[in-house]
Amino acid sequence: MAASDETPMVQDLASTGFEEPPSRYLVHEQDRHGDLLAAGEMPEPIPLIDLSRLMDADEADKLRAALQTWGFFLATNHGIEDSLMDAMMSASREFFRQPSEEKQKCSNLVDGNGKHYQVEGYGSDKVVSEDHGLNWNDRLHLRVEPEDERNFAKWPSQPESFRDVLHEYASKTKKLRDLVLRSIAKLLDIDEDYFVNQISNKASGFARLYYYPPCPRPDLVLGLRPHSDGNLLTILFVDDDVGGLQVQRDGKWYNVPAKPHTLVINLGDCLEIMNNGIFRSPVHRVVTNTEKERLSLAMFYAVDEETVLEPAPGLLDDKRPPRYRKMLTKDFVAGLFEHFRQGKRFIDTLKI
């Protein structure tokens, strides 16, 4: 049986109106740790950072507190116009509402039989074994950086606005990436451009649009299983009408509030290594709901695959030894998927 038959698109599956999801979407009982939907009461609000005021000591202190406590923050006054964000979300929604045949023009299965899976395109994540638990989402994964390596064969031609809107949105988030990285370097009292300089003109940047259909059993199924991002920095734009993102702190899950035209910016594992674990990459997941579809757009920014991942020298001395082993970025990325499949963080294997 072809892979496309074995793993139907979740959106198509949800439209059939079944009451019990297929078993491969169910989170194993030993991994549920109680009610999947349970979330703790926030110990304190997740900081909302005004990115236009980062020169102010008070705002910089808020950013430091957010990164030390949560590993991410909510960002406002980030330089992306409300109208562009609305257009981006609208184009994303239009793409996923198209007939299946139209979306399959961007398929991540090169010949349609599953043997030539590729990361880019429309589909779901690669299934590597029978016991590989599946996430309740479909996605469209597109390279945006470097610009000359964009594969437009995988970029939707419908809706017509999609390509122009994503191009403009990606140009804004790239500037935002550099602003945040410089701000973090300043908090750590190292050269302001240290992290930005780790990004060559060959470093990858990807846009990943997630579509989470309503699910009849949100108590048994996750939209996205627990993980930390393996990249450098993630800039997330979530559907402000539907919650679902949760972050883990001290073993408890907390709901991340969805605010209109606000971004969620989180550290990735590569940045955790580079800052020597002073600020950590947060473990997060997405829960499902029975009533509403949910969309989000994550911009994942990486370092060049030939970069040596290691703590910044300016953060090391006799009293502050390195907490992580050195590793080439491409070797680190190679280890990420297998550990993610097992529900583990590869970065933890690098700790000294």
Coordinates of C-alpha atoms in Angstrom, one line a residue:
M1 CA 0.0 0.0 0.0
A2 CA 1.3 3.4 -0.9
A3 CA 2.4 5.8 1.9
S4 CA -0.1 8.3 0.8
D5 CA -2.8 5.7 1.5
E6 CA -1.4 4.6 4.8
T7 CA -1.1 8.1 6.2
P8 CA -4.0 10.2 4.8
M9 CA -3.9 13.9 5.3
V10 CA -5.3 14.8 8.7
Q11 CA -7.6 17.4 7.2
D12 CA -9.2 14.7 4.9
L13 CA -9.4 12.3 7.8
A14 CA -11.1 14.8 10.0
S15 CA -13.7 15.6 7.3
T16 CA -15.0 12.0 7.4
G17 CA -16.7 12.6 10.8
F18 CA -15.4 9.5 12.6
E19 CA -15.5 9.4 16.4
E20 CA -12.3 7.6 17.2
P21 CA -9.0 8.7 15.6
P22 CA -6.8 5.9 14.1
S23 CA -4.6 4.3 16.7
R24 CA -1.4 5.8 15.4
Y25 CA -2.5 9.2 16.4
L26 CA -3.2 8.2 20.0
V27 CA -0.6 9.2 22.6
H28 CA 0.4 6.1 24.5
E29 CA -1.0 5.9 28.0
Q30 CA 2.4 5.9 29.6
D31 CA 3.2 9.2 27.7
R32 CA 0.1 11.0 28.7
H33 CA 1.0 11.7 32.3
G34 CA -2.6 12.4 33.1
D35 CA -5.1 14.5 31.2
L36 CA -3.5 15.8 27.9
L37 CA -5.6 19.0 28.2
A38 CA -4.7 19.7 31.7
A39 CA -2.7 22.9 32.2
G40 CA -1.4 24.6 35.3
E41 CA -2.3 28.1 36.5
M42 CA 0.4 30.5 35.3
P43 CA 2.9 31.3 38.1
E44 CA 3.2 34.7 36.5
P45 CA 2.2 36.1 33.1
I46 CA 4.5 35.3 30.2
P47 CA 6.3 38.6 29.5
L48 CA 5.1 40.8 26.6
I49 CA 8.2 42.5 25.2
D50 CA 8.0 45.8 23.3
L51 CA 10.7 45.3 20.7
S52 CA 10.8 49.0 19.9
R53 CA 11.9 49.7 23.5
L54 CA 14.8 47.2 23.9
M55 CA 17.3 50.1 24.5
D56 CA 15.4 50.8 27.7
A57 CA 16.9 49.0 30.7
D58 CA 13.5 48.0 32.0
E59 CA 12.4 46.3 28.8
A60 CA 15.8 44.6 28.5
D61 CA 15.4 43.3 32.1
K62 CA 11.9 42.0 31.1
L63 CA 13.5 40.1 28.2
R64 CA 16.2 38.6 30.4
A65 CA 13.6 37.4 32.9
A66 CA 11.5 35.9 30.1
L67 CA 14.4 34.0 28.6
Q68 CA 15.7 32.8 32.0
T69 CA 12.2 31.7 33.1
W70 CA 10.5 30.5 30.0
G71 CA 13.0 30.4 27.1
F72 CA 10.6 32.4 25.0
F73 CA 8.5 35.6 25.1
L74 CA 5.6 37.4 23.4
A75 CA 6.6 40.2 21.1
T76 CA 4.8 43.4 20.3
N77 CA 5.9 46.4 18.2
H78 CA 8.0 43.9 16.2
G79 CA 8.0 45.9 12.9
I80 CA 5.5 43.6 11.0
E81 CA 2.4 45.5 10.0
D82 CA -1.0 44.2 11.2
S83 CA -2.2 44.2 7.6
L84 CA 0.7 42.0 6.4
M85 CA 0.1 39.5 9.3
D86 CA -3.6 39.4 8.4
A87 CA -2.7 38.8 4.7
M88 CA -0.3 36.0 5.7
M89 CA -2.8 34.2 7.8
S90 CA -5.6 34.7 5.2
A91 CA -3.4 33.3 2.4
S92 CA -2.5 30.3 4.6
R93 CA -6.1 29.6 5.5
E94 CA -7.0 29.9 1.8
F95 CA -4.3 27.3 0.9
F96 CA -5.6 24.7 3.3
R97 CA -9.2 25.2 2.3
Q98 CA -8.5 24.3 -1.3
P99 CA -9.4 20.9 -2.8
S100 CA -7.0 18.2 -2.0
E101 CA -5.9 17.9 -5.7
E102 CA -4.8 21.5 -5.7
K103 CA -2.8 21.2 -2.4
Q104 CA -1.1 18.0 -3.7
K105 CA 0.5 20.0 -6.5
C106 CA 2.9 21.0 -3.7
S107 CA 3.3 17.5 -2.2
N108 CA 6.4 16.5 -0.3
L109 CA 6.2 13.0 -1.9
V110 CA 8.3 13.4 -5.1
D111 CA 6.7 10.5 -7.0
G112 CA 3.6 10.0 -4.9
N113 CA 4.6 6.6 -3.6
G114 CA 6.3 7.7 -0.4
K115 CA 9.7 6.4 -1.4
H116 CA 11.1 9.8 -2.3
Y117 CA 9.9 11.8 0.7
Q118 CA 11.4 15.3 1.0
V119 CA 11.0 17.8 3.8
E120 CA 9.8 20.6 1.6
G121 CA 6.3 20.8 0.4
Y122 CA 2.8 19.9 1.6
G123 CA 2.1 16.8 3.6
S124 CA 3.1 15.3 6.9
D125 CA 6.3 14.3 8.6
K126 CA 8.2 11.2 7.5
V127 CA 7.0 8.0 9.0
V128 CA 10.0 5.7 9.8
S129 CA 8.4 2.8 11.7
E130 CA 5.1 1.2 12.5
D131 CA 5.2 2.5 16.1
H132 CA 5.9 6.1 15.0
G133 CA 3.2 8.2 16.7
L134 CA 1.6 10.7 14.4
N135 CA 0.7 14.4 15.0
W136 CA -2.8 15.8 14.3
N137 CA -1.7 18.3 11.7
D138 CA -1.0 18.8 8.1
R139 CA 1.7 21.2 7.1
L140 CA 3.4 23.2 4.3
H141 CA 7.1 23.5 4.7
L142 CA 9.0 25.9 2.5
R143 CA 12.6 27.1 2.3
V144 CA 12.8 30.9 2.5
E145 CA 16.6 31.3 3.1
P146 CA 18.9 31.5 1.3
E147 CA 16.6 33.2 -1.2
D148 CA 18.5 31.8 -4.2
E149 CA 17.7 28.3 -3.0
R150 CA 13.9 28.7 -2.8
N151 CA 12.2 25.8 -4.5
F152 CA 9.2 27.6 -6.1
A153 CA 7.8 24.3 -7.4
K154 CA 6.7 23.7 -3.8
W155 CA 5.3 27.2 -3.2
P156 CA 1.6 27.3 -3.9
S157 CA 0.4 29.2 -7.0
Q158 CA -3.0 29.5 -5.4
P159 CA -4.1 31.7 -3.7
E160 CA -2.3 34.1 -6.1
S161 CA -1.2 36.4 -3.3
F162 CA 0.6 33.6 -1.4
R163 CA 4.1 33.9 -2.8
D164 CA 4.3 37.7 -2.6
V165 CA 2.9 37.8 0.9
L166 CA 5.3 35.1 2.2
H167 CA 8.2 36.8 0.5
E168 CA 7.4 40.1 2.2
Y169 CA 6.7 38.4 5.6
A170 CA 10.0 36.4 5.4
S171 CA 11.9 39.6 4.7
K172 CA 10.5 41.2 7.9
T173 CA 11.1 38.2 10.1
K174 CA 14.7 37.9 8.9
K175 CA 15.3 41.5 10.2
L176 CA 13.5 40.6 13.4
R177 CA 15.7 37.5 13.8
D178 CA 18.8 39.7 13.8
L179 CA 17.3 42.3 16.2
V180 CA 16.5 39.5 18.7
L181 CA 19.9 37.8 18.4
R182 CA 21.7 41.1 18.9
S183 CA 19.5 41.9 21.9
I184 CA 20.3 38.5 23.5
A185 CA 24.0 39.0 22.9
K186 CA 23.8 42.3 24.7
L187 CA 22.1 40.7 27.6
L188 CA 25.0 38.2 27.9
D189 CA 27.6 41.0 27.7
I190 CA 29.3 39.5 24.6
D191 CA 29.9 41.1 21.2
E192 CA 26.5 42.3 19.9
D193 CA 27.0 40.6 16.5
Y194 CA 28.3 37.3 17.9
F195 CA 25.2 35.2 17.2
V196 CA 24.3 37.0 13.9
N197 CA 27.9 36.3 12.7
Q198 CA 27.3 32.6 13.1
I199 CA 24.7 32.8 10.4
S200 CA 26.3 32.7 7.0
N201 CA 24.5 33.6 3.7
K202 CA 24.0 29.8 3.3
A203 CA 22.2 29.3 6.6
S204 CA 18.7 27.8 6.2
G205 CA 15.4 29.6 7.0
F206 CA 12.1 27.7 6.7
A207 CA 8.5 28.7 6.8
R208 CA 6.2 26.0 8.2
L209 CA 2.5 26.5 8.0
Y210 CA 0.6 24.1 10.3
Y211 CA -3.1 23.3 9.9
Y212 CA -4.8 21.6 12.9
P213 CA -8.3 20.3 12.2
P214 CA -10.8 19.8 15.0
C215 CA -10.2 16.5 16.7
P216 CA -12.9 14.3 18.3
R217 CA -10.6 13.1 21.0
P218 CA -8.4 15.9 22.2
D219 CA -7.9 13.9 25.5
L220 CA -6.0 11.3 23.5
V221 CA -4.4 13.1 20.5
L222 CA -1.9 15.9 20.3
G223 CA -1.6 18.4 17.4
L224 CA 2.2 18.4 18.0
R225 CA 4.0 16.2 20.4
P226 CA 6.4 17.6 23.1
H227 CA 9.7 18.8 21.7
S228 CA 12.2 21.6 21.7
D229 CA 13.2 23.3 18.4
G230 CA 16.5 22.1 17.1
N231 CA 17.3 25.3 15.3
L232 CA 18.7 28.7 16.4
L233 CA 15.5 30.9 16.7
T234 CA 11.8 30.4 16.0
I235 CA 9.4 33.2 15.2
L236 CA 5.8 31.9 15.6
F237 CA 2.6 33.6 14.5
V238 CA -0.4 31.8 15.9
D239 CA -4.1 32.0 15.1
D240 CA -5.3 34.5 17.7
D241 CA -8.8 33.0 17.7
V242 CA -7.8 29.5 18.8
G243 CA -5.4 28.5 21.6
G244 CA -3.5 25.2 21.8
L245 CA 0.2 26.0 22.3
Q246 CA 1.5 24.9 25.7
V247 CA 5.0 25.2 27.2
Q248 CA 6.6 23.0 29.8
R249 CA 8.2 24.5 32.9
D250 CA 9.4 22.5 36.0
G251 CA 7.5 19.5 34.7
K252 CA 4.1 21.2 34.3
W253 CA 2.3 22.4 31.2
Y254 CA 1.0 25.9 30.8
N255 CA -1.2 27.5 28.1
V256 CA 0.5 30.2 26.0
P257 CA -2.0 33.0 25.4
A258 CA -2.8 33.9 21.9
K259 CA -2.9 37.7 21.4
P260 CA -3.8 39.5 18.1
H261 CA -0.8 40.5 16.0
T262 CA 1.6 39.3 18.7
L263 CA 4.5 36.9 17.9
V264 CA 5.9 34.1 20.1
I265 CA 9.7 34.0 19.8
N266 CA 11.6 31.1 21.3
L267 CA 15.1 29.9 21.5
G268 CA 16.2 26.8 19.7
D269 CA 18.7 24.2 20.9
C270 CA 21.5 25.6 18.8
L271 CA 21.2 29.0 20.6
E272 CA 21.0 27.2 24.0
I273 CA 24.4 25.6 23.2
M274 CA 25.9 28.9 22.0
N275 CA 24.8 30.7 25.2
N276 CA 26.1 27.8 27.3
G277 CA 22.7 27.0 28.8
I278 CA 22.1 30.4 30.4
F279 CA 18.9 30.7 28.4
R280 CA 17.3 27.3 27.5
S281 CA 15.3 26.1 24.6
P282 CA 11.7 25.5 25.8
V283 CA 9.9 22.2 25.5
H284 CA 6.4 22.8 24.0
R285 CA 3.5 21.0 22.4
V286 CA 0.1 21.7 20.8
V287 CA -3.1 20.3 22.1
T288 CA -6.2 19.8 19.9
N289 CA -9.9 20.8 20.4
T290 CA -13.2 19.4 19.1
E291 CA -14.7 22.6 17.7
K292 CA -12.3 24.8 15.7
E293 CA -9.5 24.5 13.1
R294 CA -6.3 26.2 14.1
L295 CA -3.5 27.6 12.0
S296 CA 0.0 28.8 12.8
L297 CA 3.1 29.9 10.9
A298 CA 6.6 29.1 12.3
M299 CA 9.7 30.7 10.9
F300 CA 12.7 28.5 11.7
Y301 CA 16.1 30.1 11.5
A302 CA 19.3 27.9 11.6
V303 CA 23.0 28.3 11.5
D304 CA 25.1 27.0 8.5
E305 CA 25.5 23.3 8.6
E306 CA 29.3 23.5 8.6
T307 CA 29.3 25.8 11.7
V308 CA 30.8 24.3 14.8
L309 CA 28.2 24.4 17.6
E310 CA 29.9 25.4 20.8
P311 CA 29.4 27.9 23.7
A312 CA 30.5 31.5 22.9
P313 CA 34.1 31.9 24.1
G314 CA 33.1 35.2 25.7
L315 CA 30.8 33.2 28.1
L316 CA 33.6 30.9 29.3
D317 CA 36.3 31.3 31.9
D318 CA 37.7 29.3 34.9
K319 CA 34.4 29.7 36.8
R320 CA 32.2 29.1 33.8
P321 CA 33.3 25.9 32.0
P322 CA 31.5 24.8 28.8
R323 CA 28.3 22.8 29.5
Y324 CA 28.1 21.2 26.1
R325 CA 30.4 19.3 23.8
K326 CA 31.3 20.8 20.4
M327 CA 29.6 19.4 17.4
L328 CA 29.2 20.3 13.7
T329 CA 25.7 21.6 13.1
K330 CA 25.0 19.1 10.3
D331 CA 25.9 16.2 12.8
F332 CA 23.6 17.8 15.4
V333 CA 20.7 18.0 12.9
A334 CA 21.2 14.4 11.9
G335 CA 20.7 13.3 15.5
L336 CA 17.6 15.5 16.1
F337 CA 15.0 13.4 14.3
E338 CA 15.7 10.1 15.9
H339 CA 15.6 11.6 19.4
F340 CA 12.5 13.5 18.6
R341 CA 10.8 10.3 17.5
Q342 CA 11.7 8.8 20.9
G343 CA 10.4 11.8 22.7
K344 CA 13.9 12.9 23.8
R345 CA 16.0 16.0 23.4
F346 CA 19.2 15.3 21.5
I347 CA 20.8 18.4 23.1
D348 CA 20.7 16.6 26.5
T349 CA 23.2 14.0 25.1
L350 CA 25.8 16.8 24.5
K351 CA 25.8 18.0 28.1
I352 CA 29.2 17.7 29.9

